[in-house]
PDB file of C-alpha atoms in Angstrom:
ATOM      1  CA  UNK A   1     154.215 392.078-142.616  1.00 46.00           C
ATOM      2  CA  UNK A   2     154.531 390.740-138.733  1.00 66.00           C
ATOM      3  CA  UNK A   3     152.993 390.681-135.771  1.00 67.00           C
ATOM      4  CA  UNK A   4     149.386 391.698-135.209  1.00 61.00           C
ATOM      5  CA  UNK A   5     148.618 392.997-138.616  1.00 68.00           C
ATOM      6  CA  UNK A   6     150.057 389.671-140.066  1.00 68.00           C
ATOM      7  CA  UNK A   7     147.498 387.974-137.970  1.00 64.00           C
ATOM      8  CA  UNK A   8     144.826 390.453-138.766  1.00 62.00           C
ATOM      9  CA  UNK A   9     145.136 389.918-142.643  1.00 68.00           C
ATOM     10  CA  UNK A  10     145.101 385.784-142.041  1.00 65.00           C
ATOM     11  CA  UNK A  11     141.830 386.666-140.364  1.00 64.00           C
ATOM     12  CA  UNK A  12     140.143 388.962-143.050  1.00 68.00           C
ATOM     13  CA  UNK A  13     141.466 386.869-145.584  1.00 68.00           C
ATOM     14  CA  UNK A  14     139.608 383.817-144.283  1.00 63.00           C
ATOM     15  CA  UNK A  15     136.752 385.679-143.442  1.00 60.00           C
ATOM     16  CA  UNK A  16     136.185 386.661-147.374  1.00 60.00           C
ATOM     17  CA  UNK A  17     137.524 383.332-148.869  1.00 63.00           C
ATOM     18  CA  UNK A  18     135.589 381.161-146.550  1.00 62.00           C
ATOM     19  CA  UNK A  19     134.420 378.478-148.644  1.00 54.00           C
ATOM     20  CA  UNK A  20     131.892 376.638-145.994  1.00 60.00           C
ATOM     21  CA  UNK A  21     130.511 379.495-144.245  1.00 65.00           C
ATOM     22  CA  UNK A  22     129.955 377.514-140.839  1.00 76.00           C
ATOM     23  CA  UNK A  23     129.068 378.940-137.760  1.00 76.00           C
ATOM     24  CA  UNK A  24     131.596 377.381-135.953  1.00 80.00           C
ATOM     25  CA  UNK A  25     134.460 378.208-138.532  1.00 81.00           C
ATOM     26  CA  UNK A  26     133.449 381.708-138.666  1.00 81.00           C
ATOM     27  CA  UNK A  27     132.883 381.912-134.716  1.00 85.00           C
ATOM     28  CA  UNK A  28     136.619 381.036-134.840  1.00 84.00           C
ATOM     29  CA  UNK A  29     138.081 382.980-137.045  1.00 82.00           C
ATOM     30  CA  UNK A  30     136.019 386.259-135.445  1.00 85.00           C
ATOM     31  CA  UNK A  31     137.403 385.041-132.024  1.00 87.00           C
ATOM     32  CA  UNK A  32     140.795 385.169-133.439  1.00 85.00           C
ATOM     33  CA  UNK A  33     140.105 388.945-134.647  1.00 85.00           C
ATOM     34  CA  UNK A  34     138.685 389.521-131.240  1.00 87.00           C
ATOM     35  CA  UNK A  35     142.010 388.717-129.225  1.00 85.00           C
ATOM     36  CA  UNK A  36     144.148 390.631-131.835  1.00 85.00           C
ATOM     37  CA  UNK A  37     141.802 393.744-131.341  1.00 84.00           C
ATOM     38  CA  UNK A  38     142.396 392.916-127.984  1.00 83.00           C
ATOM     39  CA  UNK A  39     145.867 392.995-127.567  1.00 81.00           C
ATOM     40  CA  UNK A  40     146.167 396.011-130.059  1.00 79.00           C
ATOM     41  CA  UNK A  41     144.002 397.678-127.692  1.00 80.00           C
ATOM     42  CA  UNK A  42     141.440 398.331-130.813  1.00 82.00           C
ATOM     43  CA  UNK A  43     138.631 399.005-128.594  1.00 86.00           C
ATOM     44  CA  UNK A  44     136.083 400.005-131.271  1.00 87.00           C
ATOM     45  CA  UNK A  45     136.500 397.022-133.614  1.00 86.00           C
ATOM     46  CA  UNK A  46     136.885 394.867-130.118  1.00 87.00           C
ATOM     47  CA  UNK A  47     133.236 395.914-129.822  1.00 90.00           C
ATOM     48  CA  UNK A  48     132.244 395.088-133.401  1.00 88.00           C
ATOM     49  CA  UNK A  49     133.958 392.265-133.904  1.00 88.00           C
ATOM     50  CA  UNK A  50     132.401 391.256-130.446  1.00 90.00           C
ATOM     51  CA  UNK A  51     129.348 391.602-131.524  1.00 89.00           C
ATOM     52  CA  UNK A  52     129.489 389.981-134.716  1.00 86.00           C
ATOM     53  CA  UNK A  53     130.545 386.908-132.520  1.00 87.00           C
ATOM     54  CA  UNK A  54     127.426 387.203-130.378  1.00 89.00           C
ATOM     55  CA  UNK A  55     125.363 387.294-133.621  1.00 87.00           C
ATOM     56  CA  UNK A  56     126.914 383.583-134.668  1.00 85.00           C
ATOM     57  CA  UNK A  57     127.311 382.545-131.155  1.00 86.00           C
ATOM     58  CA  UNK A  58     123.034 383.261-130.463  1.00 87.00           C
ATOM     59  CA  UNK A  59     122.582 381.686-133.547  1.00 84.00           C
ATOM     60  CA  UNK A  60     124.505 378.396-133.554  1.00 84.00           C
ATOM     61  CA  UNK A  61     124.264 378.190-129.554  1.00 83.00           C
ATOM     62  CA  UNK A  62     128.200 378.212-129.551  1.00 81.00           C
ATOM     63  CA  UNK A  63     128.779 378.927-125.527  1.00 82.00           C
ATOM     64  CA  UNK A  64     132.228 379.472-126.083  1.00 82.00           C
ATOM     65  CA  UNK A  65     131.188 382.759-128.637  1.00 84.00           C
ATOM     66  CA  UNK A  66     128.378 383.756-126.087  1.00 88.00           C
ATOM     67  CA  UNK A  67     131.158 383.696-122.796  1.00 91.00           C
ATOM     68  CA  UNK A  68     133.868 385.479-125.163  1.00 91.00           C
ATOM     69  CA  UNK A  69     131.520 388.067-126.652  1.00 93.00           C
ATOM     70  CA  UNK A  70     130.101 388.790-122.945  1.00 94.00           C
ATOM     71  CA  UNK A  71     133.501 388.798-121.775  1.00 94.00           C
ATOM     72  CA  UNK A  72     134.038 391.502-124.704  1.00 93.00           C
ATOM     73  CA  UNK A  73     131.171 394.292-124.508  1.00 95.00           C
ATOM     74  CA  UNK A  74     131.794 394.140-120.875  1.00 96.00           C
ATOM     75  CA  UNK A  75     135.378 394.770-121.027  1.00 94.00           C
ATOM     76  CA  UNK A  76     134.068 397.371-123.435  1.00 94.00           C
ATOM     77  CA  UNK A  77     131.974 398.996-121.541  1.00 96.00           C
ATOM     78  CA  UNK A  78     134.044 399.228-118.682  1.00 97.00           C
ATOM     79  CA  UNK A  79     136.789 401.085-120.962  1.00 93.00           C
ATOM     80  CA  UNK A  80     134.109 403.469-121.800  1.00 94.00           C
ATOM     81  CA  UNK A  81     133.122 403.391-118.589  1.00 96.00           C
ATOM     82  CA  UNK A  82     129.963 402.173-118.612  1.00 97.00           C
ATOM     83  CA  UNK A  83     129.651 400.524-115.812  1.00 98.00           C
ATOM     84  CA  UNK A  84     126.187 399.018-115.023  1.00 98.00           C
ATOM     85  CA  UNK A  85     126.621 397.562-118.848  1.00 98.00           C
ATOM     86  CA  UNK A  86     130.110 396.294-117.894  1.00 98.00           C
ATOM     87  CA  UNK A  87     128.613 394.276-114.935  1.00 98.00           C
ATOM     88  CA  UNK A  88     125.627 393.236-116.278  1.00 98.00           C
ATOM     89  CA  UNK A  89     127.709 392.069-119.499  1.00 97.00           C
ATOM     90  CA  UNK A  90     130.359 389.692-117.654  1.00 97.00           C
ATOM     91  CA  UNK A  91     128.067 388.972-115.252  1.00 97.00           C
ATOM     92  CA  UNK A  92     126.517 386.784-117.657  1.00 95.00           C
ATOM     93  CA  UNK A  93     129.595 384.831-117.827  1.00 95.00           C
ATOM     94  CA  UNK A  94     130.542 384.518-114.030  1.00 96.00           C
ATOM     95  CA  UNK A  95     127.219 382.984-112.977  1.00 94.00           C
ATOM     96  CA  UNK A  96     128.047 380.083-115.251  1.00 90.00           C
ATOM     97  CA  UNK A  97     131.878 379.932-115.909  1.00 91.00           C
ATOM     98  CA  UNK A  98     131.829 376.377-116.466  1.00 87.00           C
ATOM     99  CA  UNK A  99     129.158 377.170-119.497  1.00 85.00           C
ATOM    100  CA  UNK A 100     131.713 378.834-121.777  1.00 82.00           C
ATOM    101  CA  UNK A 101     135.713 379.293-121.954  1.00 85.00           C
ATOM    102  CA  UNK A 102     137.648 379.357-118.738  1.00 87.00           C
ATOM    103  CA  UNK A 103     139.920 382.224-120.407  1.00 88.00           C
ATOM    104  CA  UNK A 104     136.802 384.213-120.856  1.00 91.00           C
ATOM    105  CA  UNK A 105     135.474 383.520-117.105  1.00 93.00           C
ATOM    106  CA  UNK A 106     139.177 384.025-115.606  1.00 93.00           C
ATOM    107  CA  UNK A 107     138.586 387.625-117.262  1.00 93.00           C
ATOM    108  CA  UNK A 108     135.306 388.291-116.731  1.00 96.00           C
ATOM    109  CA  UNK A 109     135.517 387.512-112.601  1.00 97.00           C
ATOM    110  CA  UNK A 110     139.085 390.166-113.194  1.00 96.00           C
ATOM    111  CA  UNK A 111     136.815 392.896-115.181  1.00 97.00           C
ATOM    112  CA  UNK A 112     133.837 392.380-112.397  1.00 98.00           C
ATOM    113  CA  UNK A 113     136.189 392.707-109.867  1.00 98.00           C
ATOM    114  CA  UNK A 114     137.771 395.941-111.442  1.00 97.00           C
ATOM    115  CA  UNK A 115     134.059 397.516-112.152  1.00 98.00           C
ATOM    116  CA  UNK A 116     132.676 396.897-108.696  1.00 98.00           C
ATOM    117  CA  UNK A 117     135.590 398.581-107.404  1.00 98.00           C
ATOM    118  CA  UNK A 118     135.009 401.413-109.636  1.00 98.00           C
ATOM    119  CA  UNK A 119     131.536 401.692-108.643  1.00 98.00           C
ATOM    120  CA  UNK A 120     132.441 402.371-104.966  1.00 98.00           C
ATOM    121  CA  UNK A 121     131.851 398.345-103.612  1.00 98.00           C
ATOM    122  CA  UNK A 122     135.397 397.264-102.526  1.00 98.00           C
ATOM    123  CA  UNK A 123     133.548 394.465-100.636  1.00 98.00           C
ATOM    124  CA  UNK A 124     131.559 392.949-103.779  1.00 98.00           C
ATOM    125  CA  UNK A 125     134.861 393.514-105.676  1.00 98.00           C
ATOM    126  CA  UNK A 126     136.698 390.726-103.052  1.00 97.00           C
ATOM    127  CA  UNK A 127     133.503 388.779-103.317  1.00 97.00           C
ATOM    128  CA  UNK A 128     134.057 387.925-107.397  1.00 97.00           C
ATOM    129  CA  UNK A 129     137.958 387.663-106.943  1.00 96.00           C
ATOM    130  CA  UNK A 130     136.762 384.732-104.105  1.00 96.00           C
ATOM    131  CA  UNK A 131     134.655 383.695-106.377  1.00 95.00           C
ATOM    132  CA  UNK A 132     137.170 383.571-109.281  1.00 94.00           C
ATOM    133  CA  UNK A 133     140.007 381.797-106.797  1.00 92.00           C
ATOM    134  CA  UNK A 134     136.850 378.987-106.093  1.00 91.00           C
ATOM    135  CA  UNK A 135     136.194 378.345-110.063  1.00 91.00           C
ATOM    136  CA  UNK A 136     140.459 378.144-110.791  1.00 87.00           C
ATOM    137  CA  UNK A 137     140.226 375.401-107.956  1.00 86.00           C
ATOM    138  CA  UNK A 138     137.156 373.938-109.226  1.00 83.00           C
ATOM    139  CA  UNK A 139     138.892 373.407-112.486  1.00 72.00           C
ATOM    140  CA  UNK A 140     142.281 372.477-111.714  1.00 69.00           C
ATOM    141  CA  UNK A 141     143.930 375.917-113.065  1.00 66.00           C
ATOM    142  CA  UNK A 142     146.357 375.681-110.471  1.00 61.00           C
ATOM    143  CA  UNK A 143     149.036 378.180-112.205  1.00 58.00           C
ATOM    144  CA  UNK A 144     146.515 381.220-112.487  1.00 58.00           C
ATOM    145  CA  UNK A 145     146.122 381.118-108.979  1.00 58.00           C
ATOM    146  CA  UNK A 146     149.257 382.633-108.478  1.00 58.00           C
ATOM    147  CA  UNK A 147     148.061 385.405-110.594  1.00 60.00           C
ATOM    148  CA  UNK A 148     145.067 386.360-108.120  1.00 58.00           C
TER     149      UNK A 148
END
C-alpha cells in the first residue's frame, strides 16, 4: 500500500490506537487526514474530517485547527457552491491571518478571491489577492509571491 491510502491508514490507525487522547495530538493527526482528503479531492470526508477539527480546535483553542478547519468548510462550500458560506467561512481566517497557519491564510485569501469572482465582484476579488500579496510581505514568504 502507497501513496495516499498509505497515509490514510497511518492516520486511522493512530486515531484508534491513540493512547493519550490530547487535543493537540488528535488536532494533528485529523489535520493530516484533512490534507490527504484534500489532495484526493475527497470532498465529503474533507468536510467531516473538517469539522471534527473545528470540534477539537473550539475546544482546546488550537488557532491553527480553527484557521485550517475555516480554510476547509469554505473551500467546501465553494465546491458545492455555496457561496455566501464559502466567504463567510475563510473570511474568518483572512481578517486575522497572522492568528492561525500561513498555509491556511495563503488559501483562504486564493478561495476568497475565487468566490468573489464567482459572485459577480471582480473588484473585491483583486482587493483579497492585494490583500494576500500584503500578508506574504508581512511575513517574509517571499517565494509564494511569485505564485500570485
Amino acid at each position: 500500500m502507497r501513496g495516499l491510502p498509505a497515509a490514510l491508514a497511518f492516520t486511522e490507525e493512530a486515531l484508534a490506537t491513540q493512547l493519550d487522547p490530547s487535543d493537540t495530538i488528535m488536532a494533528r493527526i485529523l489535520l493530516g487526514q484533512l490534507l490527504i482528503y484534500l489532495d484526493s479531492a475527497n470532498m465529503r470526508q474533507f468536510q467531516r474530517t473538517a469539522e471534527l477539527l473545528g470540534k477539537v480546535g473550539e475546544r482546546s483553542g488550537l488557532s491553527v485547527s480553527l484557521s485550517w478547519t475555516n480554510l476547509a468548510l469554505g473551500m467546501t462550500a465553494y465546491e458545492y457552491n455555496d457561496l455566501p458560506l464559502a466567504e463567510t467561512c475563510v473570511r474568518r481566517v483572512t481578517t486575522a491571518p497572522h492568528y492561525g497557519n500561513g498555509r491556511a491564510a495563503y488559501e483562504s485569501f486564493l478561495t476568497l478571491a475565487l468566490t468573489l469572482e464567482a459572485m459577480g465582484e471582480p473588484a473585491a476579488a483583486e482587493a483579497s489577492l492585494t490583500q494576500l500579496r500584503e500578508f506574504l510581505l508581512e511575513a517574509d514568504y517571499a517565494a509564494a509571491l511569485t505564485l500570485v
